[in-house]
Tab-separated table of C-alpha atoms (C1' of nucleotides) in Angstrom:
chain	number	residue	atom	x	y	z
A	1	UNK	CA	0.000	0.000	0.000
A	2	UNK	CA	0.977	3.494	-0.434
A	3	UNK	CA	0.986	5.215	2.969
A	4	UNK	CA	1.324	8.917	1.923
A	5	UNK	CA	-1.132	11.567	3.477
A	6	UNK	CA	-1.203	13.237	-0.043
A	7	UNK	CA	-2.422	10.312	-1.382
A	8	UNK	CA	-5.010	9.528	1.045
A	9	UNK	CA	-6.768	12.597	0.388
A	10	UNK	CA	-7.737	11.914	-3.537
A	11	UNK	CA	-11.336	10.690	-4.186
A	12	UNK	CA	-11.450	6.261	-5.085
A	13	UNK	CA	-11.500	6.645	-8.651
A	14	UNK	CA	-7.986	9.485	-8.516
A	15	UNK	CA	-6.361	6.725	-5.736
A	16	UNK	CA	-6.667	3.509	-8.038
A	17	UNK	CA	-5.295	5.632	-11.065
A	18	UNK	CA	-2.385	6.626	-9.013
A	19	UNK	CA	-1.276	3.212	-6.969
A	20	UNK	CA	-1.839	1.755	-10.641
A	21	UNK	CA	0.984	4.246	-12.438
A	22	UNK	CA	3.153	5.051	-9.396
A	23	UNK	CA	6.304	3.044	-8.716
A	24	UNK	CA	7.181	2.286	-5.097
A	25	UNK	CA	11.545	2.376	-5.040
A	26	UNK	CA	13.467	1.476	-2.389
A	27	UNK	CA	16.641	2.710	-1.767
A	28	UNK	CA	19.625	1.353	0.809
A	29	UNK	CA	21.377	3.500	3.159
A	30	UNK	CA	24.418	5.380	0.853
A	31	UNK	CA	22.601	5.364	-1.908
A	32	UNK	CA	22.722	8.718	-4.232
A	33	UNK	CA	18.429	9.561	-4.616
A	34	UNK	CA	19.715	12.017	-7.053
A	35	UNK	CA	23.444	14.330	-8.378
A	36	UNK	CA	23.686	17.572	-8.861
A	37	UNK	CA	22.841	18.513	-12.916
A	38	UNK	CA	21.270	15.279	-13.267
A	39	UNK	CA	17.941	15.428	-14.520
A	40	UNK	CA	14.297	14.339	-12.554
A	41	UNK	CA	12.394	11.326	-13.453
A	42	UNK	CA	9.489	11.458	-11.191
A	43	UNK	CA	8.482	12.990	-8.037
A	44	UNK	CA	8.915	11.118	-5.224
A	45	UNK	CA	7.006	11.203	-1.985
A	46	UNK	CA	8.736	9.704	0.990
A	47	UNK	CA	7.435	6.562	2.286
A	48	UNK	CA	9.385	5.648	4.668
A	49	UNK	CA	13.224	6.583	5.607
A	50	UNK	CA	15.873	9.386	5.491
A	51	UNK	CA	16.896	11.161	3.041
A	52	UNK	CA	19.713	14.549	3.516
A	53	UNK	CA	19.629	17.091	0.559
A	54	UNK	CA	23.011	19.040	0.263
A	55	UNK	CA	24.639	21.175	-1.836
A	56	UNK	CA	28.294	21.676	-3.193
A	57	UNK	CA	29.861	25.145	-3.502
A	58	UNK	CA	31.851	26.370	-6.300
A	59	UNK	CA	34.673	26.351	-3.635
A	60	UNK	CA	34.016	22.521	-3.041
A	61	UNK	CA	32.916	23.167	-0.004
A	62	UNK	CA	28.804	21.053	0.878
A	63	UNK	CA	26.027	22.367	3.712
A	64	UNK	CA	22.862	20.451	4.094
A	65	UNK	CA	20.009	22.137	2.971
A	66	UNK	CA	17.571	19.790	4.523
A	67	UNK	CA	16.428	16.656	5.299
A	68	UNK	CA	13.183	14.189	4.360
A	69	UNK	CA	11.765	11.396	5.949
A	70	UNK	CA	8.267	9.836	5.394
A	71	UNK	CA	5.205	12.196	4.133
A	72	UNK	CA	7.708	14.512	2.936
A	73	UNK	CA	7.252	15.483	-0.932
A	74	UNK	CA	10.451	15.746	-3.049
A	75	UNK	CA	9.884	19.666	-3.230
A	76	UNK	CA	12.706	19.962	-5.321
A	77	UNK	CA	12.075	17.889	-7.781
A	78	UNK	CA	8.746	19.477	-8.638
A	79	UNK	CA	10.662	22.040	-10.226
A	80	UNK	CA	13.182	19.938	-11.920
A	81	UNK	CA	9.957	17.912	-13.227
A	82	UNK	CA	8.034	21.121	-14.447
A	83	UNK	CA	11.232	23.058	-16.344
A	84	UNK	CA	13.233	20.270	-17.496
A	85	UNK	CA	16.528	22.247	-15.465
A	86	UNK	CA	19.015	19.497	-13.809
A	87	UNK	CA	18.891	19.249	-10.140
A	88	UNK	CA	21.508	21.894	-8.575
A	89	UNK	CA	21.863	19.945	-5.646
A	90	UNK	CA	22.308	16.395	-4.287
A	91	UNK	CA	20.084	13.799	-2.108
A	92	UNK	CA	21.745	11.454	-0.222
A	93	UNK	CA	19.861	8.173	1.515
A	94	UNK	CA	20.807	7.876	5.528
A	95	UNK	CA	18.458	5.212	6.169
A	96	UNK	CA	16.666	2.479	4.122
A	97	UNK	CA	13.869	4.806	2.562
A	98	UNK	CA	10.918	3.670	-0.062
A	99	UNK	CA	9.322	6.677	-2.188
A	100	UNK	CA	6.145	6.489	-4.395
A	101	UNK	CA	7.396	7.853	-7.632
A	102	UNK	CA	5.263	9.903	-9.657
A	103	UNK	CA	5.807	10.538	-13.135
A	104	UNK	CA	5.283	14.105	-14.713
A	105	UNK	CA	1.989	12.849	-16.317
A	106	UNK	CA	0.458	11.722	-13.130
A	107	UNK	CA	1.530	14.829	-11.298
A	108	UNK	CA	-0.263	16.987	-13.662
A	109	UNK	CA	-3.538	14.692	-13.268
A	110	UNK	CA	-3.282	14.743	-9.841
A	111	UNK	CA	-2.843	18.667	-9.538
A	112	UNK	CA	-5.699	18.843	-12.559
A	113	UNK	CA	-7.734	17.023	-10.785
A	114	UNK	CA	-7.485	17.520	-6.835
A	115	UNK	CA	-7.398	20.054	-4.746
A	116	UNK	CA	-6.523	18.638	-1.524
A	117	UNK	CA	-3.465	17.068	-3.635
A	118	UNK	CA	-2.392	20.953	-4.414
A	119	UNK	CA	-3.056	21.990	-1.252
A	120	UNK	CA	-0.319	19.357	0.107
A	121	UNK	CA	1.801	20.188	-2.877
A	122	UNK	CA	1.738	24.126	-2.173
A	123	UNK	CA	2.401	23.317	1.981
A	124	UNK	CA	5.351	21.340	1.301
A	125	UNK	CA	7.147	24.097	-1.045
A	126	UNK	CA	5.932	27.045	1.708
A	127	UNK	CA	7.860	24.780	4.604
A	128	UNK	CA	10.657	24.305	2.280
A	129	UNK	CA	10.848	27.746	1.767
A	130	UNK	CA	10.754	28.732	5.151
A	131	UNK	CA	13.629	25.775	5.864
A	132	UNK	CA	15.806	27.882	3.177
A	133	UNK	CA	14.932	31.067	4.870
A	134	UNK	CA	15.440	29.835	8.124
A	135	UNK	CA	18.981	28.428	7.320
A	136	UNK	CA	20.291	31.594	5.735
A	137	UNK	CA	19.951	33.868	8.834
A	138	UNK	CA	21.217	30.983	10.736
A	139	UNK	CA	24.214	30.669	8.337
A	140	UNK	CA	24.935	34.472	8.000
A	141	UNK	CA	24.570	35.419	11.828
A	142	UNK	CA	24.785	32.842	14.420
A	143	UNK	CA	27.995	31.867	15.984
A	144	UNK	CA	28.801	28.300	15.318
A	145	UNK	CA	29.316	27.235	18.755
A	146	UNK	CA	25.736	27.960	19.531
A	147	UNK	CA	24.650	25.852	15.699
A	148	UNK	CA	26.929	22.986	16.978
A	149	UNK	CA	25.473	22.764	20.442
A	150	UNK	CA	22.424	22.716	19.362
A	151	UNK	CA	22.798	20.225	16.718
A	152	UNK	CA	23.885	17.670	19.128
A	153	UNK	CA	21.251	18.510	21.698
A	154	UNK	CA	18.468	17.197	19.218
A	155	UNK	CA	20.272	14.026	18.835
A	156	UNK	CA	20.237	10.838	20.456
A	157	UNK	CA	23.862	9.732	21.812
A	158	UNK	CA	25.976	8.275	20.777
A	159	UNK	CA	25.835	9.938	17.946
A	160	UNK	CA	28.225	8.447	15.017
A	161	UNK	CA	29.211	10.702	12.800
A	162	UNK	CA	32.895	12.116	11.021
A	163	UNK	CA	33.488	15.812	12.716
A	164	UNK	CA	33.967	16.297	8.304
A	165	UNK	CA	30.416	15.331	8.360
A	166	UNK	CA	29.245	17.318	11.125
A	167	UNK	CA	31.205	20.549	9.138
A	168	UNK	CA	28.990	19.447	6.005
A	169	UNK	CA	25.665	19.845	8.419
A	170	UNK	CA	26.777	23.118	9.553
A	171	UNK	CA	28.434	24.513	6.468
A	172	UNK	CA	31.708	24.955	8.006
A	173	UNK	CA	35.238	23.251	7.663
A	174	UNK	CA	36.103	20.336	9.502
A	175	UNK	CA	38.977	21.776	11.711
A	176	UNK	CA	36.567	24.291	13.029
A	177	UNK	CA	34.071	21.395	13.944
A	178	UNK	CA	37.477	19.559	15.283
A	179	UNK	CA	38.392	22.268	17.633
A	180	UNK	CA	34.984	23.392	18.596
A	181	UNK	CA	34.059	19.852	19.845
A	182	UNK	CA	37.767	19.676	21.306
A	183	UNK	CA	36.390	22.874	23.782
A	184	UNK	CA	33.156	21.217	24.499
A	185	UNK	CA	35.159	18.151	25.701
A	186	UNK	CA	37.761	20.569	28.193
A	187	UNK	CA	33.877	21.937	29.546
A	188	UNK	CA	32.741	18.312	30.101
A	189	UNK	CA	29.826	18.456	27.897
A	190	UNK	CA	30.753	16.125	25.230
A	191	UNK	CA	33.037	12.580	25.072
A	192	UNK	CA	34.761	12.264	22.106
A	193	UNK	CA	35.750	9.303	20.427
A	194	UNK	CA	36.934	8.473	16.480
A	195	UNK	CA	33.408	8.859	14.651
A	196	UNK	CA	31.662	9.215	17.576
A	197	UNK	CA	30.238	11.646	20.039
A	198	UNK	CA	28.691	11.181	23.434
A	199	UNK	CA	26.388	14.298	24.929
A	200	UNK	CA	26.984	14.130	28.525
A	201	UNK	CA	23.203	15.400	29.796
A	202	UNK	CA	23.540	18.500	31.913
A	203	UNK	CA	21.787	20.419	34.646
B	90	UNK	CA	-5.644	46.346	-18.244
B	91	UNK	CA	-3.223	43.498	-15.687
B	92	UNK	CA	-0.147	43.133	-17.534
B	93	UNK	CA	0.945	40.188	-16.234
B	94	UNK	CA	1.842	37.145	-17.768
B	95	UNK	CA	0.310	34.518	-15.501
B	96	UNK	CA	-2.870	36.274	-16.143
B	97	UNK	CA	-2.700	36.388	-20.212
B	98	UNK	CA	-2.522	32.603	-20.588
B	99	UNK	CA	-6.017	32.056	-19.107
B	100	UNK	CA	-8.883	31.401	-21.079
B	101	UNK	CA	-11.435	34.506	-21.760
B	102	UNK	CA	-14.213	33.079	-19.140
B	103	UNK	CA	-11.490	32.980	-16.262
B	104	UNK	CA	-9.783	36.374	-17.812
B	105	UNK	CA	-12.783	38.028	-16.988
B	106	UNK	CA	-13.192	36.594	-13.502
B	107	UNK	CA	-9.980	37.552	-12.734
B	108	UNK	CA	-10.262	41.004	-13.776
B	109	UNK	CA	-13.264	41.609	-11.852
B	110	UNK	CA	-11.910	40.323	-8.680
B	111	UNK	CA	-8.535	41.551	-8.475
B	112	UNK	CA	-7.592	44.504	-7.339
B	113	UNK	CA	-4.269	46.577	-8.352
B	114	UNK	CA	-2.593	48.162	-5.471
B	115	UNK	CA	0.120	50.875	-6.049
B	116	UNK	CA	2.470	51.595	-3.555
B	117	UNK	CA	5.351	54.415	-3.265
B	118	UNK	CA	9.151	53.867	-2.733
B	119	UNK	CA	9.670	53.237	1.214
B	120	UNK	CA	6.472	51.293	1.889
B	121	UNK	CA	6.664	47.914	3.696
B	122	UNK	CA	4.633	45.544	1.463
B	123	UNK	CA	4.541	43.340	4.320
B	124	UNK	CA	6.091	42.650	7.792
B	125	UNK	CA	7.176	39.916	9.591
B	126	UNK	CA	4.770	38.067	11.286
B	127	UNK	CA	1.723	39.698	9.416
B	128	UNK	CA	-0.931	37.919	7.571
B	129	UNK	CA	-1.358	37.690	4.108
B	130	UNK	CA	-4.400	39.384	2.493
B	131	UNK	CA	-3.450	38.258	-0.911
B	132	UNK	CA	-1.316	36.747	-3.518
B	133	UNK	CA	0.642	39.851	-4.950
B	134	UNK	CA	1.254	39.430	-8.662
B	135	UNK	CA	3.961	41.832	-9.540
B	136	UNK	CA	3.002	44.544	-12.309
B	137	UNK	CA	5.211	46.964	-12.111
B	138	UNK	CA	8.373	48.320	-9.331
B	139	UNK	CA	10.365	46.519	-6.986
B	140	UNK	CA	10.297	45.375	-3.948
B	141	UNK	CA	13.009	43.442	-1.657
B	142	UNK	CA	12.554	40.802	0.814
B	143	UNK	CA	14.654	40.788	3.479
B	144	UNK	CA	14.634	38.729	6.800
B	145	UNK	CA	15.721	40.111	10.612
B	146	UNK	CA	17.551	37.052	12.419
B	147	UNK	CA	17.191	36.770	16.254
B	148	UNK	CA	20.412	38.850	16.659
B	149	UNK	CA	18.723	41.379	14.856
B	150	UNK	CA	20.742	41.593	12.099
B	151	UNK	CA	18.913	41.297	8.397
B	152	UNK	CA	19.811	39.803	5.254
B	153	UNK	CA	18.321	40.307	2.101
B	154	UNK	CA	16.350	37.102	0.730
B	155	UNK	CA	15.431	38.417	-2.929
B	156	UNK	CA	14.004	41.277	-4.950
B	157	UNK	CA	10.886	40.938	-7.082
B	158	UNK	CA	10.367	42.536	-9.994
B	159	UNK	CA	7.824	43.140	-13.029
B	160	UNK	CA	6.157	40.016	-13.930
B	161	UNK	CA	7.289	38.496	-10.770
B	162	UNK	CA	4.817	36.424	-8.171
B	163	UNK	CA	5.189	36.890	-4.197
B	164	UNK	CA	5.925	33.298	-3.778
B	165	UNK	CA	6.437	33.833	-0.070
B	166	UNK	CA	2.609	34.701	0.321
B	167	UNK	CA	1.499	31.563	-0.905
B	168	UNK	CA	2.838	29.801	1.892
B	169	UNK	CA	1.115	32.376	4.389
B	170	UNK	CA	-2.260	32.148	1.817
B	171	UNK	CA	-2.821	28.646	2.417
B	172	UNK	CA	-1.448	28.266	5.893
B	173	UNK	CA	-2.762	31.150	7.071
B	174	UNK	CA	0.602	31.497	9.543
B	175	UNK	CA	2.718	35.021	9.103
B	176	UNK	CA	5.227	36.274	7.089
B	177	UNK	CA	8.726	35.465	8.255
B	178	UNK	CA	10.232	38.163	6.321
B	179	UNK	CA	9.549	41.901	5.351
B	180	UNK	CA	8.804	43.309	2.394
B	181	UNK	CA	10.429	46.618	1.091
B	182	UNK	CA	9.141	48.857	-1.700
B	183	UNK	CA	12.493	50.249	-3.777
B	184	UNK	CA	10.454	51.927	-6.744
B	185	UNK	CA	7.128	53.020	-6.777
B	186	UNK	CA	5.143	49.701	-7.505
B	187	UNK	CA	2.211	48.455	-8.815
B	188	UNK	CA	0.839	44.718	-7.731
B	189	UNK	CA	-2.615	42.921	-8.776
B	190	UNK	CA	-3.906	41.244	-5.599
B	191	UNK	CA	-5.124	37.877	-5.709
B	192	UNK	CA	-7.641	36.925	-3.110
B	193	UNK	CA	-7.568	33.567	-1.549
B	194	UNK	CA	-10.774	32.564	-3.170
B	195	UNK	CA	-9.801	33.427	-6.436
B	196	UNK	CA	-6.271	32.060	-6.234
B	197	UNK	CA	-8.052	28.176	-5.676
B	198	UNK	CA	-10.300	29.140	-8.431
B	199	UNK	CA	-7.205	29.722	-11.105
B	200	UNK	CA	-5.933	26.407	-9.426
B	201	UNK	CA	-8.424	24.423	-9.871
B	202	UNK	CA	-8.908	26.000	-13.270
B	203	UNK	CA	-5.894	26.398	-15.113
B	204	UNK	CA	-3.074	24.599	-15.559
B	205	UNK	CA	-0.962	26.995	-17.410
B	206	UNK	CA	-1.492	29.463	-14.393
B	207	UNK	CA	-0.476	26.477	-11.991
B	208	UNK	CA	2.717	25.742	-14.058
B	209	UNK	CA	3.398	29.626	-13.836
B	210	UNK	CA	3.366	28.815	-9.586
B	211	UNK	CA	4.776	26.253	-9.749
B	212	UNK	CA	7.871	27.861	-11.593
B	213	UNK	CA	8.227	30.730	-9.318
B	214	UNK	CA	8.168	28.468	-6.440
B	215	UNK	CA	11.270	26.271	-8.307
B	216	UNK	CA	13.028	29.619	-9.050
B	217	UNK	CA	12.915	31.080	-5.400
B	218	UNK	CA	14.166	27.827	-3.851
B	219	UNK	CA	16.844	28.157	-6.442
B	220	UNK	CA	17.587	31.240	-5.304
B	221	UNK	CA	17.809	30.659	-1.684
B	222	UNK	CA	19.715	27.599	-2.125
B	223	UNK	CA	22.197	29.870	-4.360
B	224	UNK	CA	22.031	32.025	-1.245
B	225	UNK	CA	22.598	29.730	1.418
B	226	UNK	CA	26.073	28.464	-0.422
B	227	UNK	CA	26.781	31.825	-0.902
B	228	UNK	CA	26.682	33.302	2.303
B	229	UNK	CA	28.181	30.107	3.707
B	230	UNK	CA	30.999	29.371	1.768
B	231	UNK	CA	32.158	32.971	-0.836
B	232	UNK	CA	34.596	35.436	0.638
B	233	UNK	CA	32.654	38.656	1.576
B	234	UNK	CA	35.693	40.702	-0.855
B	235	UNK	CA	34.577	38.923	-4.007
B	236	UNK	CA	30.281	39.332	-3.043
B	237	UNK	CA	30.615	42.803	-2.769
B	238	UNK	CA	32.604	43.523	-5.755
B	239	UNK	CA	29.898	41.075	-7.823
B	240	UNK	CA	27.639	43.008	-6.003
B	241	UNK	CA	28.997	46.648	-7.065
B	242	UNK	CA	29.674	45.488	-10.576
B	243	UNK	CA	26.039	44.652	-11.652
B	244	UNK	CA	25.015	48.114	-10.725
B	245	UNK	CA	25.208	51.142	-12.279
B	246	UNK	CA	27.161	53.948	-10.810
B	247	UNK	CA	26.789	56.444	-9.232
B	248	UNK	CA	24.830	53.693	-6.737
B	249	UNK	CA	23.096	55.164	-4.519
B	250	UNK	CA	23.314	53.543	-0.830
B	251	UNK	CA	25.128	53.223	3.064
B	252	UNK	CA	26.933	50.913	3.914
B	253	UNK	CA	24.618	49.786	6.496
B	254	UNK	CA	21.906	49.559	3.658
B	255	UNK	CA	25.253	47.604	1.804
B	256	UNK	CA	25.792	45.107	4.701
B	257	UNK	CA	22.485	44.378	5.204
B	258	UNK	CA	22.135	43.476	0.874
B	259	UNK	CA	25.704	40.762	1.755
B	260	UNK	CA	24.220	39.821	5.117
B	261	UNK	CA	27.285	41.127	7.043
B	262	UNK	CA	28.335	43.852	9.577
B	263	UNK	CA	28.807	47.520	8.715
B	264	UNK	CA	32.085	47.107	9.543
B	265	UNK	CA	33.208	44.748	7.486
B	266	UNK	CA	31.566	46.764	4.102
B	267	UNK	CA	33.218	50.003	5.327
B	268	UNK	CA	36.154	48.334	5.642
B	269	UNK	CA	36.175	46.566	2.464
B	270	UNK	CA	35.231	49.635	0.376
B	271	UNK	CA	37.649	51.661	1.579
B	272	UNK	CA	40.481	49.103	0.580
B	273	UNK	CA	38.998	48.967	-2.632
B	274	UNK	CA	39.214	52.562	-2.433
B	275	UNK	CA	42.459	52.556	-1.924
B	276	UNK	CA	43.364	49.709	-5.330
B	277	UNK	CA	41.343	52.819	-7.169
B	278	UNK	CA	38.392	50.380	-7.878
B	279	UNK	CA	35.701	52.507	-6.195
B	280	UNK	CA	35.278	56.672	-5.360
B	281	UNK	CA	33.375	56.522	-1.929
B	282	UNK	CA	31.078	59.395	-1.093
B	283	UNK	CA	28.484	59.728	1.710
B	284	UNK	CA	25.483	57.566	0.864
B	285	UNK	CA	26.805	57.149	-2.515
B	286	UNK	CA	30.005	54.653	-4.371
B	287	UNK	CA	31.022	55.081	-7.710
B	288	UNK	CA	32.646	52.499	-9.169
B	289	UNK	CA	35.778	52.897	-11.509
B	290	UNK	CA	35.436	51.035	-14.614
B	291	UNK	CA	38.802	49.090	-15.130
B	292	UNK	CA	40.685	47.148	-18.332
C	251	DA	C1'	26.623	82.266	9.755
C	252	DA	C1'	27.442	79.874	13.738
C	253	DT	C1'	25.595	76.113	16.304
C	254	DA	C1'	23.691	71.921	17.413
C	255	DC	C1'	22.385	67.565	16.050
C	256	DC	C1'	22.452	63.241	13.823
C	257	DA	C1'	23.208	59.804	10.509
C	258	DA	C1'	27.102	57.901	8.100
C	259	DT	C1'	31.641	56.558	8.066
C	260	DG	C1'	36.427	55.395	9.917
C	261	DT	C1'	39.212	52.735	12.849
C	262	DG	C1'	41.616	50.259	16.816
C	263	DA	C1'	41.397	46.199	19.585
C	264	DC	C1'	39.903	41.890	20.066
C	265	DT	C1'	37.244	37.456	19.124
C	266	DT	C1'	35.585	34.044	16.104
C	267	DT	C1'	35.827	31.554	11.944
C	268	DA	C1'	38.273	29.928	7.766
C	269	DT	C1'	42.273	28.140	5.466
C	270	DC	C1'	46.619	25.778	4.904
C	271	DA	C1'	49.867	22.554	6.125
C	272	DC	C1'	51.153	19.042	8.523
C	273	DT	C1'	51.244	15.346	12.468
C	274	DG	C1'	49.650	11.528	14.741
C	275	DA	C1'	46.083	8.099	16.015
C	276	DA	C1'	42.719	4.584	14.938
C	277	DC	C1'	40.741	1.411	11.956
C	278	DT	C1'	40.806	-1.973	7.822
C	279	DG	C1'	42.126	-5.588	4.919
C	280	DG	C1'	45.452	-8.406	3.672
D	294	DC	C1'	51.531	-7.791	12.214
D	295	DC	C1'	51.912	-4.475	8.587
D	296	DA	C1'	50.539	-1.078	5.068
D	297	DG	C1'	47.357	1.861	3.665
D	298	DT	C1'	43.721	4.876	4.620
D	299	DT	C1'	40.543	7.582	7.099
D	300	DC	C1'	39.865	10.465	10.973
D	301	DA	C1'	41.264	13.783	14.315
D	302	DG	C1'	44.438	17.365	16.454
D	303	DT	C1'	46.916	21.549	16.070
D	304	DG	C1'	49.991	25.676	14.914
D	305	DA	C1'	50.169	29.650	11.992
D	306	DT	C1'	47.927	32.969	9.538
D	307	DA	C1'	44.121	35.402	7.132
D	308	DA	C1'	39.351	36.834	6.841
D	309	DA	C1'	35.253	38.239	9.065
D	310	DG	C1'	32.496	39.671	13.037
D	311	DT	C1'	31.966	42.493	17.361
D	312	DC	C1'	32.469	46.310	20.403
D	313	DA	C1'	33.604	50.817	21.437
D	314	DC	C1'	34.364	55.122	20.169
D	315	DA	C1'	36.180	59.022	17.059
D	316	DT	C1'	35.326	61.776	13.038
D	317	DT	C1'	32.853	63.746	9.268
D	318	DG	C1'	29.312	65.739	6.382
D	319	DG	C1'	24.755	67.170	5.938
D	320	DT	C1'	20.586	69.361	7.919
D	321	DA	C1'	17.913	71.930	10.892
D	322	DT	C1'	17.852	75.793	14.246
D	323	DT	C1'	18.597	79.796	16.163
DNA sequence: AATACCAATGTGACTTTATCACTGAACTGG
DNA sequence: CCAGTTCAGTGATAAAGTCACATTGGTATT
């Protein structure tokens, strides 16, 4: 079955059409969803999973954008789909995910055809936008002690990640990420250990 | 007559509607469009003008997002349309503008109605996340040197504009722009004047 | 015209972040 | 156990951000 809220929403008749042309892909953790430049074959609503969009600088240098996980909507792709432009950034599976494709055609029934379908279309690309918004001020003016602290708060320990990753998710370098967790450790707040970080609860 | 191009590619019936329902609102240089936190009253379909969106962080610094222009559609008010939450951003008027306001109602009507005027939404949508995403890599990763040059080069001189009003375009500290300037001052690239830079065409 | 006022700009001192170059430690697969 | 590789630590230096305050140029006021 096709567990997606947008789905759930479109009358009998719009619901068998659908689960009839959409393909359900599953994808492993490491898997590439999509490159930069490469062009968009479908939309794909998250099932299930983890998925981290991120982008590459001229300089080389990647932040995450964002991340989806199941009832999201591929935002991004809707405007690959619609102008035929490559994808300018990439999508990169964390955890075993499964996404109901839909193909161009189908998308433009759907939005044709229901309302409730735009309506979840139109949500997903305001929180998006919002998510963009939200990460610029965040990039231009906070200090990246506060970003870093924070990040780990809202994760469960032990967390396992590279501190080159962790740069990636802040959209900073990795020797800033080194010696910022390095000054958490002095305070006692984190244990450090090679791809791995422990958040010692405080008061 | 609502020159804008959205509205052209409906049929007559819905041209008609449209025309009746939507009202054209002119506003002068200086006027805030909208404000953070606000509700939205309408879609604003961009006649004539411009008008920048810019966000104020927590610190209180700002940054600005994008500018709309002629033709343009306030993609950020779709969000707040549907949602019915606020703005997160402001909205600046920089020339005397004109905008055709789209009521809610009317807005699902075109929807529902016309696909060409949901591909034209849909588009604007794919081109502000584009934009922001540009953004995000920009502010995270370019040297603030090499913005502001871009950023002095695409204008025409005598521009017209503080350095506060400069920072706050680059989504850095006053500082930092005088600072900047006055080196470039200094390699002859630039003629700095209260409230005004001219900028020395070189080989 | 002299004065007062204020927004805009200049700048020193210092902190934070980014970059470069390199070292050493920890894991992996023979 | 060893070699190769990935990950982490760190010094030196440059760029950018912050804070505090001085200076300047324009405008309004007497």
């Amino acid at each position: 079955m096709l567990h997606h809220s947008i789905l759930q929403t479109l009358p009998p008749q719009l619901q068998k059409e659908a689960v009839e042309s959409i393909q359900v892909m599953r994808f492993p953790p490491g898997k590439i969803l999509f490159r930069a430049g490469e062009h968009c074959r479908g939309l794909p609503l998250m099932l299930s999973g983890a998925v981290k969009v991120q982008m590459t600088g001229a300089s080389g240098n990647s932040i995450v954008l964002y991340r989806m996980g199941a009832d999201d909507i591929c935002t991004l792709s809707i405007g690959c789909l619609m102008t035929g432009y490559g994808y300018r950034a990439e999508a990169f599976v964390e955890e075993e995910s499964e996404a109901a494709m839909v193909s161009r055609g189908l998308f433009d029934r759907l939005m044709d055809q229901s309302a409730a379908f735009r309506l979840g279309i139109m949500e997903s690309y305001g929180r998006r936008l919002d998510d963009l918004m939200l990460l610029v001020e965040e990039v231009a003016f906070r200090r990246m002690d506060e970003r870093l602290e924070e990040w780990l708060q809202v994760r469960r320990s032990p967390i396992h990640i590279t501190h080159q990753e962790l740069a990636v998710e802040l959209g900073t370098a990795r020797e800033v990420v080194s010696r910022l967790l390095k000054e958490l450790e002095r305070k006692g707040r984190v244990r450090l250990a090679r791809g791995r970080i422990d958040v010692i609860k405080g008061v």
